[in-house]
Short mmCIF file of C-alpha atoms in Angstrom, two decimals:
data_model
loop_
_atom_site.label_atom_id
_atom_site.label_comp_id
_atom_site.label_asym_id
_atom_site.label_seq_id
_atom_site.Cartn_x
_atom_site.Cartn_y
_atom_site.Cartn_z
CA MET A 1 0.04 -0.01 -0.05
CA LEU A 2 2.71 2.30 0.71
CA VAL A 3 4.32 1.84 -2.73
CA VAL A 4 0.62 2.40 -4.18
CA GLN A 5 0.47 5.35 -2.33
CA LEU A 6 3.77 6.69 -3.31
CA ALA A 7 2.82 6.54 -7.00
CA ARG A 8 0.20 8.85 -6.27
CA LEU A 9 2.22 11.50 -5.09
CA SER A 10 1.70 14.77 -6.89
CA GLY A 11 3.81 17.58 -7.25
CA ASP A 12 5.18 20.67 -9.51
CA LEU A 13 8.42 18.71 -10.17
CA PRO A 14 9.31 15.23 -10.69
CA TYR A 15 10.68 13.07 -7.88
CA ASP A 16 13.34 11.30 -9.98
CA CYS A 17 13.66 8.98 -7.32
CA ASP A 18 13.97 4.95 -7.45
CA VAL A 19 11.74 2.85 -4.66
CA HIS A 20 12.83 -0.55 -3.90
CA LEU A 21 10.88 -3.27 -2.85
CA VAL A 22 12.11 -5.99 -1.21
CA GLU A 23 9.89 -9.28 -1.17
CA PRO A 24 10.56 -12.53 -1.24
CA ARG A 25 7.12 -14.20 -2.09
CA PRO A 26 6.31 -14.91 -5.68
CA VAL A 27 4.23 -11.99 -6.04
CA PRO A 28 4.50 -8.40 -4.68
CA GLY A 29 0.94 -7.51 -3.10
CA PRO A 30 -0.97 -9.98 -1.35
CA GLY A 31 1.21 -10.80 1.35
CA LEU A 32 0.91 -13.62 4.27
CA ALA A 33 -2.87 -12.41 4.87
CA TYR A 34 -4.40 -12.60 0.96
CA THR A 35 -1.89 -15.21 -0.69
CA ALA A 36 -3.86 -18.37 0.03
CA ARG A 37 -5.89 -19.65 -2.91
CA ARG A 38 -8.55 -20.95 -0.93
CA PRO A 39 -12.01 -19.23 -1.01
CA GLU A 40 -13.35 -20.39 1.73
CA TYR A 41 -11.01 -18.10 3.73
CA LEU A 42 -13.15 -14.91 4.24
CA LEU A 43 -12.39 -11.34 4.50
CA ASN A 44 -13.72 -10.46 8.03
CA VAL A 45 -14.73 -6.65 6.82
CA ARG A 46 -17.20 -6.11 4.48
CA SER A 47 -16.22 -5.03 0.91
CA GLN A 48 -17.21 -1.24 0.90
CA PHE A 49 -14.80 -0.84 3.53
CA LEU A 50 -11.62 -2.35 2.26
CA SER A 51 -10.51 0.12 -0.83
CA ALA A 52 -6.86 0.63 -0.88
CA PHE A 53 -7.51 4.79 -0.97
CA PRO A 54 -8.84 6.32 1.86
CA ASP A 55 -10.57 9.04 -0.77
CA GLN A 56 -12.06 6.49 -3.07
CA PRO A 57 -14.13 4.03 -0.71
CA ASP A 58 -15.92 2.34 -3.60
CA HIS A 59 -12.71 1.36 -5.30
CA PHE A 60 -12.74 -2.24 -4.42
CA GLN A 61 -16.23 -2.43 -5.14
CA ASN A 62 -16.00 -1.23 -8.39
CA TRP A 63 -12.85 -3.64 -9.11
CA LEU A 64 -14.85 -6.48 -8.19
CA ARG A 65 -17.29 -6.06 -10.73
CA LEU A 66 -15.13 -5.25 -13.22
CA THR A 67 -13.03 -8.00 -12.99
CA SER A 68 -14.29 -10.68 -10.33
CA PRO A 69 -16.96 -13.26 -10.84
CA GLU A 70 -17.17 -13.70 -7.35
CA ILE A 71 -20.90 -13.10 -5.56
CA CYS A 72 -20.03 -12.19 -1.91
CA GLN A 73 -22.34 -13.82 0.45
CA GLN A 74 -23.67 -11.25 2.85
CA GLU A 75 -20.43 -8.89 1.00
CA PHE A 76 -17.99 -10.78 2.49
CA CYS A 77 -15.72 -11.76 0.13
CA SER A 78 -12.51 -14.25 -0.27
CA ARG A 79 -9.46 -13.19 0.82
CA GLN A 80 -7.70 -14.23 -2.42
CA SER A 81 -10.20 -11.99 -4.21
CA TYR A 82 -8.44 -9.14 -1.87
CA GLY A 83 -5.05 -10.81 -2.94
CA ARG A 84 -5.45 -10.56 -6.50
CA TYR A 85 -6.87 -6.97 -6.29
CA LEU A 86 -3.48 -5.88 -4.02
CA GLN A 87 -1.38 -7.91 -6.45
CA GLN A 88 -2.76 -5.90 -9.30
CA LEU A 89 -2.38 -2.61 -7.66
CA VAL A 90 1.08 -3.41 -7.10
CA SER A 91 1.94 -4.96 -10.54
CA GLN A 92 0.63 -1.43 -12.29
CA VAL A 93 2.57 0.52 -10.32
CA LEU A 94 5.75 -1.98 -10.99
CA GLU A 95 5.10 -2.26 -14.84
CA TRP A 96 6.24 1.56 -15.44
CA PRO A 97 7.58 4.63 -14.25
CA SER A 98 5.00 6.32 -12.13
CA LEU A 99 3.76 9.88 -13.99
CA ASN A 100 5.20 11.69 -10.74
CA GLY A 101 8.97 10.55 -11.61
CA PHE A 102 9.37 7.42 -9.23
CA ARG A 103 10.76 4.75 -10.71
CA PHE A 104 9.54 0.92 -8.85
CA THR A 105 11.84 -2.04 -8.81
CA TRP A 106 10.83 -5.46 -7.49
CA HIS A 107 13.58 -7.59 -5.58
CA ASN A 108 12.26 -11.04 -5.39
CA GLN A 109 14.30 -12.04 -2.33
CA ALA A 110 14.57 -11.42 1.40
CA ALA A 111 16.77 -8.89 2.77
CA GLN A 112 19.37 -10.19 5.11
CA SER A 113 20.41 -6.87 6.99
CA VAL A 114 20.33 -2.89 7.32
CA GLN A 115 23.49 -1.08 7.87
CA VAL A 116 23.19 2.79 8.70
CA HIS A 117 25.89 4.73 8.14
CA PRO A 118 26.91 6.93 11.45
CA THR A 119 28.81 9.85 9.28
CA SER A 120 25.75 9.97 6.31
CA GLN A 121 21.97 9.66 5.99
CA VAL A 122 22.34 6.85 4.26
CA ALA A 123 22.11 2.98 5.00
CA THR A 124 22.67 0.01 2.89
CA VAL A 125 20.18 -2.71 2.46
CA GLN A 126 21.92 -5.98 1.83
CA LEU A 127 19.91 -8.51 0.18
CA GLN A 128 20.07 -12.56 0.41
CA ASP A 129 22.26 -12.70 -3.11
CA GLY A 130 24.34 -10.02 -1.56
CA THR A 131 23.21 -7.22 -3.83
CA ARG A 132 24.07 -4.16 -1.37
CA VAL A 133 21.11 -1.26 -2.12
CA PRO A 134 22.36 2.12 -0.95
CA SER A 135 19.27 3.76 0.55
CA GLU A 136 18.14 7.25 1.88
CA TYR A 137 15.25 5.91 3.74
CA VAL A 138 14.37 2.26 4.61
CA VAL A 139 10.76 1.54 5.68
CA LEU A 140 10.06 -1.74 7.35
CA ALA A 141 6.67 -3.06 6.06
CA LEU A 142 7.30 -6.61 7.65
CA GLY A 143 3.86 -7.21 8.73
CA ASN A 144 3.04 -10.40 10.70
CA PHE A 145 5.33 -12.80 11.92
CA PRO A 146 4.32 -16.58 13.09
CA PRO A 147 3.46 -17.22 16.93
CA SER A 148 5.62 -18.07 19.41
CA PRO A 149 5.81 -21.61 20.61
CA PRO A 150 2.68 -22.22 22.98
CA ALA A 151 4.98 -24.40 25.51
CA SER A 152 8.95 -24.09 26.73
CA ARG A 153 9.17 -26.80 29.01
CA ASN A 154 10.31 -29.25 26.70
CA THR A 155 10.66 -28.18 23.04
CA ASP A 156 11.22 -31.27 21.25
CA TYR A 157 7.27 -30.71 20.14
CA LEU A 158 8.81 -28.45 17.58
CA HIS A 159 10.31 -30.38 15.43
CA HIS A 160 7.39 -32.82 15.59
CA ALA A 161 5.61 -34.00 11.89
CA ASN A 162 2.51 -33.40 13.09
CA TYR A 163 2.98 -29.86 14.93
CA HIS A 164 2.13 -26.89 13.47
CA GLY A 165 3.37 -23.89 14.48
CA ASN A 166 2.56 -21.81 11.42
CA PRO A 167 -0.98 -22.32 10.06
CA TRP A 168 -0.01 -20.20 7.44
CA ALA A 169 3.31 -21.89 6.07
CA GLN A 170 2.96 -23.59 2.73
CA GLY A 171 1.50 -26.45 3.18
CA ALA A 172 1.62 -26.75 6.77
CA LEU A 173 -1.49 -29.01 7.31
CA ARG A 174 -1.72 -31.35 4.35
CA ASN A 175 -0.44 -34.40 6.18
CA ILE A 176 -3.91 -34.27 8.53
CA GLY A 177 -5.54 -37.19 7.79
CA THR A 178 -9.34 -37.38 7.25
CA HIS A 179 -10.21 -38.85 10.56
CA ASP A 180 -7.00 -37.81 12.38
CA THR A 181 -7.68 -36.01 16.04
CA VAL A 182 -6.78 -32.22 15.75
CA LEU A 183 -6.29 -29.65 18.94
CA LEU A 184 -6.19 -26.09 17.86
CA ILE A 185 -4.31 -23.69 20.29
CA GLY A 186 -6.68 -20.76 20.21
CA THR A 187 -9.88 -19.62 19.46
CA GLY A 188 -9.77 -16.68 17.37
CA LEU A 189 -10.01 -15.60 13.87
CA THR A 190 -7.24 -17.94 12.80
CA ALA A 191 -8.85 -20.96 14.61
CA ILE A 192 -11.78 -20.38 12.49
CA ASP A 193 -9.74 -20.12 9.18
CA VAL A 194 -8.41 -23.47 9.66
CA LEU A 195 -11.55 -25.04 10.70
CA LEU A 196 -12.81 -23.78 7.26
CA GLY A 197 -10.33 -25.12 5.51
CA LEU A 198 -10.11 -28.72 7.43
CA ARG A 199 -14.03 -28.93 6.58
CA THR A 200 -13.34 -27.97 3.01
CA ASP A 201 -10.88 -30.70 2.83
CA GLY A 202 -13.40 -33.34 3.80
CA HIS A 203 -12.04 -33.96 7.39
CA GLN A 204 -14.30 -35.68 9.56
CA GLY A 205 -12.13 -36.32 12.89
CA VAL A 206 -12.88 -34.32 16.07
CA VAL A 207 -11.25 -31.11 16.45
CA THR A 208 -10.49 -29.83 19.94
CA ALA A 209 -10.23 -26.01 20.41
CA VAL A 210 -8.16 -24.83 23.79
CA SER A 211 -8.09 -21.27 25.02
CA GLY A 212 -7.87 -19.59 28.15
CA HIS A 213 -11.40 -17.88 27.62
CA GLY A 214 -13.50 -20.28 25.44
CA ARG A 215 -14.81 -17.57 23.48
CA TRP A 216 -14.69 -17.50 19.42
CA PRO A 217 -14.89 -13.89 17.64
CA ALA A 218 -18.51 -12.61 17.61
CA ALA A 219 -20.24 -12.35 14.33
CA HIS A 220 -20.96 -9.52 12.33
CA LYS A 221 -24.66 -8.15 12.25
CA PHE A 222 -26.18 -5.99 9.35
CA GLN A 223 -27.77 -2.89 11.08
CA GLU A 224 -28.65 -0.25 8.63
CA ALA A 225 -29.33 2.38 11.51
CA ALA A 226 -25.83 4.56 12.76
CA TYR A 227 -24.91 5.76 16.06
CA PRO A 228 -24.07 9.32 16.43
CA ASP A 229 -19.92 9.63 17.14
CA PHE A 230 -19.69 10.50 21.04
CA TYR A 231 -15.84 10.49 20.70
CA ALA A 232 -15.20 14.10 20.76
CA ASP A 233 -18.12 15.22 23.40
CA GLU A 234 -17.00 12.06 25.99
CA LEU A 235 -14.13 9.97 25.37
CA ARG A 236 -11.36 12.80 24.21
CA GLY A 237 -9.23 12.72 26.69
CA ALA A 238 -10.57 9.92 29.19
CA ASP A 239 -7.05 8.80 30.41
CA THR A 240 -7.97 5.67 32.49
CA VAL A 241 -9.47 2.25 31.12
CA LEU A 242 -12.32 2.58 33.32
CA ALA A 243 -13.69 6.09 32.34
CA VAL A 244 -13.68 4.56 29.02
CA LEU A 245 -15.31 1.52 29.61
CA HIS A 246 -18.24 3.26 32.09
CA ILE A 247 -18.90 5.52 28.83
CA ILE A 248 -19.23 2.76 26.27
CA ARG A 249 -21.40 0.77 28.40
CA ARG A 250 -23.59 3.49 28.95
CA HIS A 251 -23.92 4.05 25.44
CA ILE A 252 -24.36 0.78 24.26
CA ARG A 253 -27.43 0.43 27.00
CA ALA A 254 -28.66 3.47 25.32
CA ALA A 255 -28.53 2.38 21.62
CA GLU A 256 -30.01 -0.93 22.91
CA ALA A 257 -33.18 0.63 24.15
CA GLN A 258 -33.55 2.36 20.47
CA GLY A 259 -33.05 -1.27 18.95
CA ILE A 260 -29.36 -0.59 17.81
CA ASN A 261 -26.83 -3.42 18.59
CA TRP A 262 -23.74 -3.19 20.31
CA ARG A 263 -21.59 -3.12 17.47
CA THR A 264 -22.75 -0.36 15.62
CA VAL A 265 -21.38 1.72 18.67
CA LEU A 266 -17.80 0.40 18.83
CA ASP A 267 -18.18 1.01 14.86
CA ALA A 268 -18.89 4.84 15.86
CA ILE A 269 -15.60 5.09 17.92
CA ARG A 270 -13.72 3.23 15.69
CA PRO A 271 -11.66 6.19 13.60
CA HIS A 272 -10.68 7.26 17.37
CA LEU A 273 -9.46 4.09 18.82
CA GLY A 274 -5.32 5.13 18.18
CA SER A 275 -6.48 8.50 20.41
CA ILE A 276 -7.99 7.05 23.09
CA TRP A 277 -5.44 4.71 23.30
CA ALA A 278 -2.81 6.96 23.03
CA ALA A 279 -4.60 9.18 25.93
CA TRP A 280 -3.84 6.30 28.64
CA PRO A 281 -0.59 6.30 30.36
CA GLN A 282 1.08 3.37 29.63
CA LEU A 283 0.17 1.55 33.47
CA GLU A 284 -3.23 2.23 31.73
CA GLN A 285 -2.50 1.03 28.76
CA ALA A 286 -1.06 -2.29 30.72
CA ARG A 287 -3.85 -2.64 32.34
CA PHE A 288 -6.22 -3.04 29.34
CA LEU A 289 -3.51 -5.43 27.89
CA ARG A 290 -4.51 -7.32 31.64
CA HIS A 291 -7.82 -7.38 31.53
CA LEU A 292 -9.38 -6.81 28.64
CA ALA A 293 -7.29 -7.06 25.25
CA GLY A 294 -8.70 -10.87 25.06
CA ILE A 295 -12.34 -9.67 25.47
CA TRP A 296 -11.90 -6.64 23.23
CA SER A 297 -10.33 -8.73 20.76
CA VAL A 298 -13.61 -10.85 20.44
CA LEU A 299 -16.07 -7.92 20.21
CA ARG A 300 -13.79 -5.52 17.68
CA HIS A 301 -12.33 -8.45 15.30
CA ARG A 302 -15.59 -10.29 14.30
CA SER A 303 -15.96 -13.14 12.03
CA PRO A 304 -18.40 -13.22 9.04
CA PRO A 305 -21.98 -14.53 9.90
CA GLN A 306 -21.70 -17.63 7.48
CA ASN A 307 -18.54 -18.66 9.35
CA ALA A 308 -19.57 -18.29 12.77
CA ALA A 309 -22.74 -20.45 11.51
CA THR A 310 -20.11 -22.84 10.75
CA VAL A 311 -18.73 -23.37 13.99
CA GLN A 312 -21.80 -23.42 15.98
CA GLU A 313 -22.84 -26.09 13.45
CA MET A 314 -19.47 -28.46 14.48
CA MET A 315 -20.17 -27.73 17.78
CA ARG A 316 -23.35 -29.01 17.45
CA THR A 317 -22.55 -31.88 15.74
CA GLY A 318 -19.58 -32.78 18.28
CA GLN A 319 -17.03 -32.74 15.43
CA LEU A 320 -15.60 -29.58 16.92
CA GLN A 321 -15.23 -29.96 21.16
CA GLN A 322 -14.33 -26.64 23.44
CA GLU A 323 -11.83 -27.08 26.47
CA ILE A 324 -11.04 -24.28 28.43
CA GLY A 325 -7.63 -23.47 29.68
CA ARG A 326 -3.64 -22.35 28.99
CA VAL A 327 -1.11 -25.17 27.41
CA LYS A 328 1.34 -25.93 29.86
CA ASP A 329 3.66 -28.50 28.42
CA ILE A 330 3.01 -30.36 24.66
CA VAL A 331 5.20 -34.01 24.43
CA PRO A 332 5.37 -36.15 21.69
CA MET A 333 4.35 -39.59 21.57
CA THR A 334 5.72 -41.35 18.55
CA ASN A 335 2.35 -40.67 16.29
CA ASN A 336 0.26 -38.43 18.69
CA LEU A 337 1.01 -35.28 20.82
CA ARG A 338 0.33 -35.05 24.33
CA VAL A 339 -1.06 -31.73 25.59
CA THR A 340 -1.10 -30.50 28.96
CA ILE A 341 -3.44 -28.04 29.85
CA GLN A 342 -4.60 -26.16 33.33
CA LYS A 343 -7.80 -23.84 34.23
CA GLY A 344 -6.77 -21.46 36.96
CA GLN A 345 -5.84 -23.48 39.87
CA GLU A 346 -7.38 -26.51 38.90
CA PRO A 347 -5.49 -29.37 38.41
CA PRO A 348 -3.72 -30.40 35.07
CA ARG A 349 -5.61 -32.18 32.40
CA GLN A 350 -3.71 -33.77 29.59
CA LEU A 351 -5.36 -34.03 26.06
CA MET A 352 -4.20 -36.23 23.00
CA ALA A 353 -4.29 -35.57 19.45
CA ARG A 354 -2.76 -36.31 16.58
CA HIS A 355 -2.03 -33.19 15.41
CA VAL A 356 -1.33 -29.54 17.45
CA ILE A 357 -2.02 -26.67 15.44
CA THR A 358 -0.74 -23.24 16.88
CA CYS A 359 -3.45 -20.58 16.23
CA THR A 360 -3.05 -17.56 18.70
CA GLY A 361 -2.08 -14.95 16.84
CA PRO A 362 1.43 -13.22 15.60
CA LEU A 363 4.20 -12.51 17.62
CA LEU A 364 4.13 -9.09 18.11
CA ASP A 365 7.63 -8.64 20.71
CA TYR A 366 10.12 -7.38 18.96
CA SER A 367 12.80 -8.24 21.24
CA ARG A 368 12.10 -12.06 20.47
CA ILE A 369 11.74 -12.03 16.69
CA GLN A 370 14.54 -13.32 14.88
CA GLU A 371 14.16 -11.88 11.41
CA PRO A 372 17.74 -10.83 10.18
CA VAL A 373 16.59 -7.35 9.54
CA VAL A 374 14.81 -7.28 12.63
CA GLY A 375 17.72 -8.82 14.84
CA SER A 376 20.32 -6.52 13.03
CA LEU A 377 18.78 -3.35 13.54
CA ARG A 378 17.94 -4.32 17.05
CA GLU A 379 21.67 -4.97 17.83
CA SER A 380 23.13 -1.79 16.37
CA GLY A 381 20.49 0.07 18.42
CA HIS A 382 18.46 1.62 15.77
CA LEU A 383 15.19 -0.75 16.44
CA GLN A 384 13.98 -0.61 19.96
CA PRO A 385 11.15 -2.89 21.15
CA ASP A 386 8.45 -1.06 23.30
CA THR A 387 8.08 -1.99 26.97
CA LEU A 388 4.86 -3.36 26.25
CA HIS A 389 5.76 -5.98 23.58
CA LEU A 390 3.48 -4.63 21.04
CA GLY A 391 5.95 -3.52 18.27
CA ILE A 392 8.56 -0.93 17.65
CA ARG A 393 9.00 2.90 19.75
CA THR A 394 8.46 5.07 16.62
CA ASP A 395 8.06 9.08 16.85
CA ALA A 396 4.04 10.59 14.99
CA HIS A 397 5.62 9.87 11.72
CA GLY A 398 6.75 6.28 12.19
CA ALA A 399 10.55 6.59 12.33
CA LEU A 400 12.39 4.51 14.76
CA LEU A 401 13.67 5.81 17.95
CA ASP A 402 16.83 4.56 19.06
CA ALA A 403 17.99 3.86 22.46
CA ARG A 404 17.96 7.79 23.34
CA GLY A 405 14.74 8.21 22.35
CA GLN A 406 16.36 9.96 18.67
CA ALA A 407 14.04 9.79 16.03
CA SER A 408 16.10 8.33 12.59
CA ALA A 409 15.96 9.99 9.49
CA VAL A 410 16.56 7.19 7.59
CA LEU A 411 14.32 4.20 9.15
CA PHE A 412 10.66 4.11 9.34
CA THR A 413 8.25 1.40 9.50
CA LEU A 414 4.34 0.69 9.23
CA GLY A 415 1.75 -1.91 10.25
CA PRO A 416 1.33 -4.16 13.23
CA SER A 417 4.83 -2.53 14.32
CA ARG A 418 3.25 0.37 15.11
CA ARG A 419 0.85 -1.24 17.84
CA PRO A 420 2.61 0.68 20.80
CA ASP A 421 1.01 4.25 19.12
CA PHE A 422 -2.06 3.10 17.93
CA PHE A 423 -3.19 -0.60 19.53
CA GLU A 424 -5.23 -1.23 16.32
CA SER A 425 -2.90 -1.42 13.32
CA THR A 426 -3.36 -4.49 11.28
CA ALA A 427 -6.95 -3.93 9.73
CA VAL A 428 -6.71 -2.21 6.21
CA PRO A 429 -8.81 0.96 7.17
CA GLU A 430 -5.91 1.72 9.58
CA LEU A 431 -3.01 0.45 7.14
CA ARG A 432 -4.14 2.55 4.35
CA GLU A 433 -4.45 5.91 6.76
CA GLN A 434 -0.56 5.16 7.42
CA ALA A 435 0.46 4.46 4.00
CA VAL A 436 -0.95 7.58 2.84
CA ALA A 437 0.42 9.66 6.03
CA LEU A 438 3.84 7.79 5.33
CA ALA A 439 3.96 8.64 1.62
CA THR A 440 3.20 12.15 2.25
CA GLU A 441 5.87 12.58 5.07
CA LEU A 442 8.56 10.80 2.58
CA GLY A 443 7.35 12.93 -0.14
CA LYS A 444 8.11 16.10 1.73
CA ARG A 445 11.93 14.87 2.89
CA LEU A 446 12.44 14.57 -0.48
CA ARG A 447 11.83 17.71 -1.80
CA ALA A 448 14.33 19.06 0.77
CA PRO A 449 17.62 19.86 -0.32
CA ALA A 450 19.40 16.14 -0.80
CA VAL A 451 16.77 14.25 -2.45
CA GLY A 452 17.68 10.60 -3.33
CA ALA A 453 15.97 7.05 -2.63
#
């Protein structure tokens, strides 16, 4: 999205600038979330909210009408359709220079390191094949990383053929037999996708889903009535979690009295979620993460109604079973895996399954991410993980902060890595706004006397 927004920058003079897109996947654009060629994987946001361009809200819907035969049930399209949309946008940028003077080059490989030169405002990006790309600006658009191992007591299970630590890895679930038992760790959107994939592939074995709270994402529900935005009048400046919670609950009760669903109330304040988060001192942010982040994820990141109905049907027939508890240990047992879970202070219990799949969501803690580029910048002091383990410390423009809190003139980031500033920093409406803002900021800096790329 940043590449596409750079190509749209306007100005009186051309930028005369080279942009290098480093992306090791087979095609640039879809990324991890939208690469899977599985029509059962649905977007969890209605198509009218997924345009890549904030100023053209109908862009994705118009693209669907012109290019895709897909009929989106209840306006929830497949993720592979959105992947094609993004791929087409990026390919158009890569095929020829933009009218504003940007020239785009795709390197189909991974970056190994980023070295920032101490005496000049330039960095060198070294690619996997040894190519070195000198750059005045480097943007880390790294997306999400695979989940961390769910149990650390004994890590032998990590090498077992039937343990699947990353359900999105190529061919990750292909060795699951039709009648094999499966245990899912997590009950969020990733777990729902795995269930849908198994069901489509004809899987008939029992699936057990384990989570600490036992809640599945709430289902979307269409409601024509809108709810007024009450951020400016009541939420602006509210600096405690409890104060915000009281205000939102009061409005939910008022909405229900008018026949308006609670979902509409939360949607009314969505544009302000970053401001609400930023108004909390770090102590309050930590309190929210401890006590409310789990239920917030269930209510905020909802599932398409047809997906939620599938989960309920599988539970009704007994194919899907649910256990509440935290995973304490996973032990390989030849063909099976033995999983020990514990709920609160209750005695531990042991579950047995042929396959175990981690569906706990991405690893956010940049002090633990081992990606070469992240590691090299962290070791050199240019990348600072935040203290709440949500992402990277940055300034208001997305420039990385060093150990002294100084903003880099070279290194920037956007997307999930900016969760410390926005908390909500993974969905398309937030990502496209960040892409527009960062493209505009880089455009301003490129107009400065030392112009480069």
